[in-house]
Amino acid sequence: MIDDDAPVLPRIRPEIASLPVYRQGRQAAADAFKLSSNENPFEPLPGVLDAVRGAAELNRYPDAMAMRLRERLAARYGVAVEAVHVGAGSVSLIAQLILAAAGPGDEVMYAWRSFEAYPTLVAVSGATAIEIPLTDDSRHDLPAMAAAVTERTRVILVCSPNNPTGPVVTHDEFAAFLDAVPRDVMVILDEAYAEFVTAPDAVDGMRVLGLLGRPNVVALRTFSKAFGLAALRIGYAIGHPRVLDAARATMIPLSVTAQAQAAALASLDAEGALLERVAAIAERRDRLAAGLREAGWRIPDAQGNFVWLPAGAHTEPFAEAFAEEGIIVRAFAGDGLRVSVGEEESVEKVLRVAASVVRTLPEGHPGRTLAWEL
């Protein structure tokens, strides 16, 4: 039956109408640990709150080009100011770069599973998403990605460490990958968790840009994770000025607030405290990963501020088991659980619940260590 009183709504692009709305990490009660959003468990770095309070001219627009921060980052990395672009978090920078390079009829490639925003950002651009499965050990299959490049490929996203599974791409792997990819294809190296990486052979976007001299590569970093500015939404890109100019042309003007810029500058001033906190989180992560393996989980290498539990079809009931014990984790239905490294007090609790649920996985499950491996 047709409802004559139903409102007539504007036409929406079918590919947009079919997209799920972004689902933020589940919120936690006051007495629970929120380990669902890869947030930094530490309070803001010294000087940050004072800097934010000092940026009190809320009746004025911010500097649209974030020039003070760009100058600071350019000096930090030894590049020209034009080679630095600042946006409202690294995800907004990815959106700008995709819009600048790809549209209907073009292809944007990424590994899967990887950052959950990638499919949405590609769909919004009108381009076609090409998803290349991860390897059995949850790593990027760069040879398969290179082999899948076509004349329609415009952008390739590489996430290292990969969110949500954790492993890095090595420098040598990435260099070989770039040799196999046409030089007019944009390669975005998403390094949102770079500060937590302890693997000595991991790719470093700044090293790639400096040593390999690849103008088709854009390296992305963020202040949301290691620097603990998730609520202020600020990230940056380093790349060729002409490529970044194209991204700047697509950005929403004035989207980076004065408070975010002030906080980022203050955070850079507190690098000593930052390194201490990053080291503490990395040590906690490694201890958590070791405990999970000892409990019987087969988990991939963890190089971000999170660990990955490949629970497969058991993902959602396992997430509820954690929630019942006051631990909120991120569930990716049918794939696994991402558990952020949070407060020290959460570690033993996570290990206790993880040990109890892994015993319910059937023998031969990819997330469970085989008896002969124990």
Tab-separated table of C-alpha atoms in Angstrom:
chain	number	residue	atom	x	y	z
A	1	MET	CA	0.000	0.000	0.000
A	2	ILE	CA	1.291	3.459	-0.916
A	3	ASP	CA	1.313	5.966	1.903
A	4	ASP	CA	0.020	9.173	0.342
A	5	ASP	CA	1.151	11.099	3.423
A	6	ALA	CA	4.771	9.941	3.190
A	7	PRO	CA	7.143	12.860	2.559
A	8	VAL	CA	8.825	13.156	-0.828
A	9	LEU	CA	12.548	13.090	-0.134
A	10	PRO	CA	15.413	14.294	-2.344
A	11	ARG	CA	17.035	11.688	-4.559
A	12	ILE	CA	20.135	10.177	-2.968
A	13	ARG	CA	22.919	8.502	-4.942
A	14	PRO	CA	22.297	4.741	-4.668
A	15	GLU	CA	25.878	3.989	-3.643
A	16	ILE	CA	25.554	6.505	-0.803
A	17	ALA	CA	22.122	5.315	0.291
A	18	SER	CA	23.511	1.791	0.673
A	19	LEU	CA	26.444	2.858	2.855
A	20	PRO	CA	26.295	2.130	6.576
A	21	VAL	CA	26.632	5.137	8.832
A	22	TYR	CA	30.035	5.258	10.562
A	23	ARG	CA	29.818	3.326	13.812
A	24	GLN	CA	31.995	4.751	16.536
A	25	GLY	CA	33.629	2.455	19.072
A	26	ARG	CA	31.093	1.430	21.698
A	27	GLN	CA	30.985	3.760	24.680
A	28	ALA	CA	31.789	2.465	28.149
A	29	ALA	CA	30.138	2.933	31.513
A	30	ALA	CA	32.021	4.902	34.145
A	31	ASP	CA	33.279	1.726	35.806
A	32	ALA	CA	34.306	-0.014	32.560
A	33	PHE	CA	37.416	0.154	30.378
A	34	LYS	CA	36.791	1.622	26.921
A	35	LEU	CA	39.207	-0.285	24.678
A	36	SER	CA	37.214	0.096	21.469
A	37	SER	CA	38.611	3.237	19.825
A	38	ASN	CA	42.433	3.056	20.041
A	39	GLU	CA	42.440	6.130	22.248
A	40	ASN	CA	45.437	7.169	24.310
A	41	PRO	CA	44.803	6.304	27.990
A	42	PHE	CA	47.000	9.169	29.232
A	43	GLU	CA	45.810	12.698	29.917
A	44	PRO	CA	46.902	15.483	27.544
A	45	LEU	CA	50.626	16.183	27.383
A	46	PRO	CA	52.083	18.983	29.551
A	47	GLY	CA	51.167	22.417	28.251
A	48	VAL	CA	48.338	21.254	25.992
A	49	LEU	CA	45.400	22.311	28.156
A	50	ASP	CA	46.935	25.733	28.755
A	51	ALA	CA	47.462	26.130	25.004
A	52	VAL	CA	43.839	25.251	24.291
A	53	ARG	CA	42.606	27.667	26.945
A	54	GLY	CA	44.791	30.349	25.396
A	55	ALA	CA	43.122	29.898	22.003
A	56	ALA	CA	40.001	31.586	23.334
A	57	GLU	CA	38.987	33.870	20.453
A	58	LEU	CA	36.025	31.713	19.511
A	59	ASN	CA	34.479	34.597	17.553
A	60	ARG	CA	37.372	34.519	15.056
A	61	TYR	CA	38.067	32.064	12.267
A	62	PRO	CA	41.251	29.998	12.574
A	63	ASP	CA	44.203	30.276	10.217
A	64	ALA	CA	42.883	28.341	7.224
A	65	MET	CA	46.374	27.171	6.212
A	66	ALA	CA	47.537	26.266	9.755
A	67	MET	CA	50.766	28.029	8.874
A	68	ARG	CA	52.475	27.938	12.288
A	69	LEU	CA	51.970	24.202	12.555
A	70	ARG	CA	53.026	23.593	8.962
A	71	GLU	CA	56.202	25.583	9.516
A	72	ARG	CA	56.944	23.571	12.656
A	73	LEU	CA	56.373	20.242	10.902
A	74	ALA	CA	58.372	21.328	7.855
A	75	ALA	CA	61.342	22.090	10.119
A	76	ARG	CA	60.852	18.798	11.965
A	77	TYR	CA	61.040	16.735	8.771
A	78	GLY	CA	63.361	18.916	6.718
A	79	VAL	CA	60.877	19.687	3.949
A	80	ALA	CA	59.401	22.839	2.430
A	81	VAL	CA	56.294	24.296	4.049
A	82	GLU	CA	54.422	23.619	0.783
A	83	ALA	CA	55.154	19.905	1.290
A	84	VAL	CA	53.064	19.859	4.499
A	85	HIS	CA	49.272	19.818	4.615
A	86	VAL	CA	47.172	19.886	7.793
A	87	GLY	CA	43.616	18.561	8.062
A	88	ALA	CA	40.935	17.613	10.563
A	89	GLY	CA	42.442	14.209	11.295
A	90	SER	CA	44.200	11.909	8.868
A	91	VAL	CA	40.875	10.487	7.671
A	92	SER	CA	39.897	13.893	6.279
A	93	LEU	CA	43.227	14.041	4.463
A	94	ILE	CA	42.574	10.631	2.907
A	95	ALA	CA	39.180	11.860	1.740
A	96	GLN	CA	40.744	14.950	0.157
A	97	LEU	CA	43.448	12.974	-1.618
A	98	ILE	CA	40.976	10.432	-3.008
A	99	LEU	CA	38.672	13.196	-4.238
A	100	ALA	CA	41.638	14.907	-5.867
A	101	ALA	CA	42.735	11.815	-7.792
A	102	ALA	CA	39.752	9.505	-8.342
A	103	GLY	CA	36.181	9.711	-9.544
A	104	PRO	CA	33.584	7.639	-11.422
A	105	GLY	CA	35.269	5.028	-13.597
A	106	ASP	CA	38.493	5.093	-11.564
A	107	GLU	CA	39.726	2.529	-9.019
A	108	VAL	CA	41.032	2.959	-5.482
A	109	MET	CA	42.804	-0.059	-4.013
A	110	TYR	CA	43.442	-1.093	-0.420
A	111	ALA	CA	44.044	-4.229	1.625
A	112	TRP	CA	41.133	-5.806	3.456
A	113	ARG	CA	40.486	-5.938	6.270
A	114	SER	CA	42.014	-2.537	6.918
A	115	PHE	CA	40.771	0.833	8.187
A	116	GLU	CA	36.994	0.675	8.042
A	117	ALA	CA	36.626	4.202	6.635
A	118	TYR	CA	38.341	3.304	3.363
A	119	PRO	CA	35.284	1.768	1.615
A	120	THR	CA	33.104	4.737	2.554
A	121	LEU	CA	35.616	7.327	1.391
A	122	VAL	CA	35.962	5.566	-1.957
A	123	ALA	CA	32.195	5.295	-2.412
A	124	VAL	CA	31.732	8.996	-1.670
A	125	SER	CA	34.249	9.852	-4.401
A	126	GLY	CA	32.285	7.790	-6.935
A	127	ALA	CA	35.290	5.578	-7.651
A	128	THR	CA	35.331	1.778	-7.486
A	129	ALA	CA	36.914	0.082	-4.484
A	130	ILE	CA	39.350	-2.768	-5.136
A	131	GLU	CA	39.902	-4.834	-1.993
A	132	ILE	CA	42.896	-7.182	-1.830
A	133	PRO	CA	42.729	-9.819	0.945
A	134	LEU	CA	45.346	-9.798	3.663
A	135	THR	CA	47.766	-12.691	3.923
A	136	ASP	CA	47.127	-15.537	6.356
A	137	ASP	CA	49.188	-13.688	8.963
A	138	SER	CA	47.055	-10.535	8.603
A	139	ARG	CA	49.623	-8.543	6.595
A	140	HIS	CA	49.345	-6.557	3.374
A	141	ASP	CA	49.860	-8.737	0.310
A	142	LEU	CA	51.804	-6.123	-1.620
A	143	PRO	CA	52.711	-8.386	-4.568
A	144	ALA	CA	49.009	-9.176	-5.056
A	145	MET	CA	48.169	-5.479	-4.802
A	146	ALA	CA	50.786	-4.578	-7.402
A	147	ALA	CA	49.492	-7.314	-9.706
A	148	ALA	CA	45.939	-5.951	-9.398
A	149	VAL	CA	46.842	-2.472	-10.695
A	150	THR	CA	45.074	-1.578	-13.931
A	151	GLU	CA	44.981	1.472	-16.175
A	152	ARG	CA	42.035	2.626	-14.057
A	153	THR	CA	43.935	2.561	-10.755
A	154	ARG	CA	44.373	6.061	-9.381
A	155	VAL	CA	45.032	5.618	-5.650
A	156	ILE	CA	46.446	2.825	-3.483
A	157	LEU	CA	46.066	2.966	0.294
A	158	VAL	CA	48.668	1.206	2.449
A	159	CYS	CA	48.039	1.187	6.204
A	160	SER	CA	51.116	0.508	8.362
A	161	PRO	CA	50.688	-0.634	11.082
A	162	ASN	CA	47.497	-2.057	9.675
A	163	ASN	CA	44.341	-1.112	11.540
A	164	PRO	CA	42.797	-3.308	12.915
A	165	THR	CA	45.156	-6.289	12.584
A	166	GLY	CA	48.457	-4.711	13.687
A	167	PRO	CA	51.379	-5.798	11.442
A	168	VAL	CA	53.588	-3.318	9.606
A	169	VAL	CA	54.790	-3.172	6.027
A	170	THR	CA	58.591	-3.294	5.937
A	171	HIS	CA	60.700	-0.653	4.217
A	172	ASP	CA	62.100	-3.140	1.701
A	173	GLU	CA	58.623	-4.496	0.894
A	174	PHE	CA	57.311	-0.991	0.319
A	175	ALA	CA	60.280	0.010	-1.848
A	176	ALA	CA	59.806	-3.091	-4.025
A	177	PHE	CA	56.079	-2.337	-4.219
A	178	LEU	CA	56.741	1.196	-5.433
A	179	ASP	CA	59.051	-0.179	-8.117
A	180	ALA	CA	56.171	-2.355	-9.362
A	181	VAL	CA	53.517	0.383	-9.369
A	182	PRO	CA	53.204	2.988	-12.144
A	183	ARG	CA	54.663	6.306	-11.030
A	184	ASP	CA	51.483	8.196	-11.889
A	185	VAL	CA	49.441	6.217	-9.330
A	186	MET	CA	49.098	7.947	-5.958
A	187	VAL	CA	50.212	5.782	-3.032
A	188	ILE	CA	48.936	6.941	0.360
A	189	LEU	CA	50.944	5.563	3.276
A	190	ASP	CA	48.610	5.784	6.259
A	191	GLU	CA	50.841	5.858	9.354
A	192	ALA	CA	48.352	6.851	12.044
A	193	TYR	CA	50.102	4.575	14.565
A	194	ALA	CA	53.710	5.167	13.487
A	195	GLU	CA	54.904	6.406	16.863
A	196	PHE	CA	54.131	3.059	18.508
A	197	VAL	CA	56.157	0.985	16.031
A	198	THR	CA	59.165	-0.846	17.483
A	199	ALA	CA	59.957	-3.149	14.515
A	200	PRO	CA	63.323	-1.948	13.166
A	201	ASP	CA	62.524	-2.874	9.551
A	202	ALA	CA	59.156	-1.075	9.404
A	203	VAL	CA	58.482	1.386	6.618
A	204	ASP	CA	58.824	5.041	7.578
A	205	GLY	CA	57.069	7.439	5.263
A	206	MET	CA	59.517	10.233	5.925
A	207	ARG	CA	62.434	7.934	5.053
A	208	VAL	CA	60.646	6.854	1.867
A	209	LEU	CA	60.115	10.438	0.791
A	210	GLY	CA	63.658	11.425	1.685
A	211	LEU	CA	65.634	8.446	0.415
A	212	LEU	CA	63.520	7.123	-2.422
A	213	GLY	CA	62.308	10.462	-3.727
A	214	ARG	CA	58.871	9.245	-4.808
A	215	PRO	CA	56.572	12.187	-5.632
A	216	ASN	CA	53.600	9.831	-5.996
A	217	VAL	CA	53.792	8.889	-2.280
A	218	VAL	CA	51.969	10.853	0.424
A	219	ALA	CA	52.711	9.984	4.059
A	220	LEU	CA	49.996	10.617	6.636
A	221	ARG	CA	50.340	11.073	10.394
A	222	THR	CA	47.912	12.113	13.111
A	223	PHE	CA	47.886	13.765	16.530
A	224	SER	CA	44.905	11.654	17.611
A	225	LYS	CA	46.721	8.524	18.777
A	226	ALA	CA	50.197	8.843	20.307
A	227	PHE	CA	49.763	12.578	21.008
A	228	GLY	CA	46.345	12.027	22.607
A	229	LEU	CA	44.402	14.732	20.750
A	230	ALA	CA	41.578	12.525	19.451
A	231	ALA	CA	38.869	14.978	20.522
A	232	LEU	CA	40.426	17.863	18.569
A	233	ARG	CA	40.784	16.124	15.169
A	234	ILE	CA	44.075	17.158	13.628
A	235	GLY	CA	46.476	15.304	11.350
A	236	TYR	CA	48.981	16.073	8.619
A	237	ALA	CA	50.319	14.896	5.293
A	238	ILE	CA	53.833	15.132	3.867
A	239	GLY	CA	54.183	14.904	0.099
A	240	HIS	CA	54.857	16.659	-3.164
A	241	PRO	CA	53.507	20.248	-3.060
A	242	ARG	CA	51.502	19.860	-6.289
A	243	VAL	CA	49.807	16.740	-4.973
A	244	LEU	CA	49.010	18.451	-1.679
A	245	ASP	CA	47.723	21.532	-3.505
A	246	ALA	CA	45.176	19.267	-5.194
A	247	ALA	CA	44.128	17.943	-1.793
A	248	ARG	CA	43.899	21.475	-0.402
A	249	ALA	CA	41.550	22.356	-3.268
A	250	THR	CA	39.069	19.713	-2.105
A	251	MET	CA	39.149	20.426	1.632
A	252	ILE	CA	36.338	22.014	3.608
A	253	PRO	CA	37.686	25.491	4.408
A	254	LEU	CA	38.535	26.320	8.024
A	255	SER	CA	37.924	22.749	9.190
A	256	VAL	CA	40.955	22.688	11.498
A	257	THR	CA	40.226	24.731	14.608
A	258	ALA	CA	42.564	27.181	16.315
A	259	GLN	CA	42.349	25.056	19.456
A	260	ALA	CA	43.515	21.963	17.569
A	261	GLN	CA	46.470	23.821	16.069
A	262	ALA	CA	47.476	25.247	19.450
A	263	ALA	CA	47.253	21.802	21.042
A	264	ALA	CA	49.345	20.227	18.286
A	265	LEU	CA	52.076	22.823	18.684
A	266	ALA	CA	52.117	22.356	22.457
A	267	SER	CA	52.274	18.587	22.001
A	268	LEU	CA	55.344	18.916	19.808
A	269	ASP	CA	56.952	20.966	22.590
A	270	ALA	CA	56.407	18.033	24.999
A	271	GLU	CA	58.218	15.410	22.942
A	272	GLY	CA	60.131	14.045	25.942
A	273	ALA	CA	56.927	13.212	27.793
A	274	LEU	CA	55.437	11.851	24.582
A	275	LEU	CA	58.274	9.383	24.095
A	276	GLU	CA	57.941	8.147	27.679
A	277	ARG	CA	54.208	7.530	27.232
A	278	VAL	CA	54.642	5.846	23.861
A	279	ALA	CA	57.280	3.550	25.351
A	280	ALA	CA	54.922	2.666	28.218
A	281	ILE	CA	52.079	1.831	25.818
A	282	ALA	CA	54.361	-0.230	23.544
A	283	GLU	CA	55.647	-2.220	26.530
A	284	ARG	CA	52.078	-2.764	27.737
A	285	ARG	CA	51.074	-3.855	24.231
A	286	ASP	CA	53.906	-6.353	23.989
A	287	ARG	CA	53.060	-7.752	27.423
A	288	LEU	CA	49.401	-8.039	26.442
A	289	ALA	CA	50.282	-9.791	23.161
A	290	ALA	CA	52.587	-12.229	24.944
A	291	GLY	CA	49.889	-13.036	27.491
A	292	LEU	CA	47.319	-13.662	24.769
A	293	ARG	CA	49.657	-16.076	22.990
A	294	GLU	CA	50.388	-17.847	26.239
A	295	ALA	CA	46.639	-18.213	26.785
A	296	GLY	CA	46.275	-19.978	23.438
A	297	TRP	CA	45.468	-17.184	21.011
A	298	ARG	CA	47.220	-17.087	17.652
A	299	ILE	CA	47.473	-13.364	17.061
A	300	PRO	CA	49.378	-11.373	14.436
A	301	ASP	CA	52.306	-9.100	15.186
A	302	ALA	CA	51.088	-6.024	17.069
A	303	GLN	CA	52.812	-2.745	16.225
A	304	GLY	CA	50.086	-0.188	16.936
A	305	ASN	CA	48.414	0.576	20.261
A	306	PHE	CA	46.064	-2.398	19.918
A	307	VAL	CA	45.966	-6.161	19.489
A	308	TRP	CA	43.846	-8.275	17.135
A	309	LEU	CA	41.930	-11.382	18.155
A	310	PRO	CA	40.908	-13.314	14.993
A	311	ALA	CA	37.710	-14.744	16.440
A	312	GLY	CA	35.860	-15.179	13.126
A	313	ALA	CA	32.242	-16.241	13.592
A	314	HIS	CA	32.684	-16.039	17.373
A	315	THR	CA	33.447	-12.304	17.284
A	316	GLU	CA	30.163	-10.877	18.537
A	317	PRO	CA	29.538	-13.326	21.419
A	318	PHE	CA	33.161	-12.835	22.509
A	319	ALA	CA	32.651	-9.048	22.467
A	320	GLU	CA	29.659	-9.506	24.758
A	321	ALA	CA	31.737	-11.686	27.069
A	322	PHE	CA	34.244	-8.857	27.377
A	323	ALA	CA	31.462	-6.309	27.902
A	324	GLU	CA	29.969	-8.372	30.722
A	325	GLU	CA	33.300	-8.017	32.515
A	326	GLY	CA	33.456	-4.254	31.998
A	327	ILE	CA	35.739	-4.250	28.948
A	328	ILE	CA	34.454	-2.601	25.776
A	329	VAL	CA	36.267	-3.813	22.655
A	330	ARG	CA	35.713	-3.227	18.930
A	331	ALA	CA	33.954	-6.077	17.157
A	332	PHE	CA	34.272	-6.535	13.397
A	333	ALA	CA	31.531	-9.051	12.719
A	334	GLY	CA	32.762	-12.283	11.199
A	335	ASP	CA	36.422	-11.266	11.449
A	336	GLY	CA	37.680	-10.474	14.906
A	337	LEU	CA	38.093	-8.192	17.880
A	338	ARG	CA	40.378	-5.199	18.154
A	339	VAL	CA	41.420	-4.488	21.717
A	340	SER	CA	43.085	-1.145	22.393
A	341	VAL	CA	45.932	-0.880	24.862
A	342	GLY	CA	44.405	1.055	27.712
A	343	GLU	CA	45.071	1.661	31.364
A	344	GLU	CA	47.520	-0.631	33.162
A	345	GLU	CA	44.660	-1.899	35.321
A	346	SER	CA	42.879	-3.246	32.241
A	347	VAL	CA	45.645	-5.623	31.139
A	348	GLU	CA	45.050	-8.487	33.554
A	349	LYS	CA	41.302	-8.207	33.076
A	350	VAL	CA	41.643	-8.448	29.294
A	351	LEU	CA	43.918	-11.472	29.615
A	352	ARG	CA	41.540	-13.216	31.989
A	353	VAL	CA	38.518	-12.854	29.698
A	354	ALA	CA	40.554	-13.663	26.566
A	355	ALA	CA	41.845	-16.850	28.194
A	356	SER	CA	38.333	-17.945	29.097
A	357	VAL	CA	36.862	-17.455	25.613
A	358	VAL	CA	39.735	-18.872	23.547
A	359	ARG	CA	39.090	-22.286	25.113
A	360	THR	CA	35.672	-22.312	23.448
A	361	LEU	CA	37.136	-22.025	19.939
A	362	PRO	CA	37.082	-25.350	18.080
A	363	GLU	CA	40.313	-27.182	17.335
A	364	GLY	CA	41.819	-25.933	14.093
A	365	HIS	CA	40.264	-22.469	14.371
A	366	PRO	CA	42.678	-19.894	12.862
A	367	GLY	CA	42.557	-17.826	16.034
A	368	ARG	CA	43.571	-20.677	18.300
A	369	THR	CA	47.055	-22.089	18.726
A	370	LEU	CA	47.304	-25.770	17.821
A	371	ALA	CA	48.045	-28.164	20.657
A	372	TRP	CA	51.438	-29.119	19.221
A	373	GLU	CA	52.473	-25.454	19.125
A	374	LEU	CA	51.998	-24.979	22.860
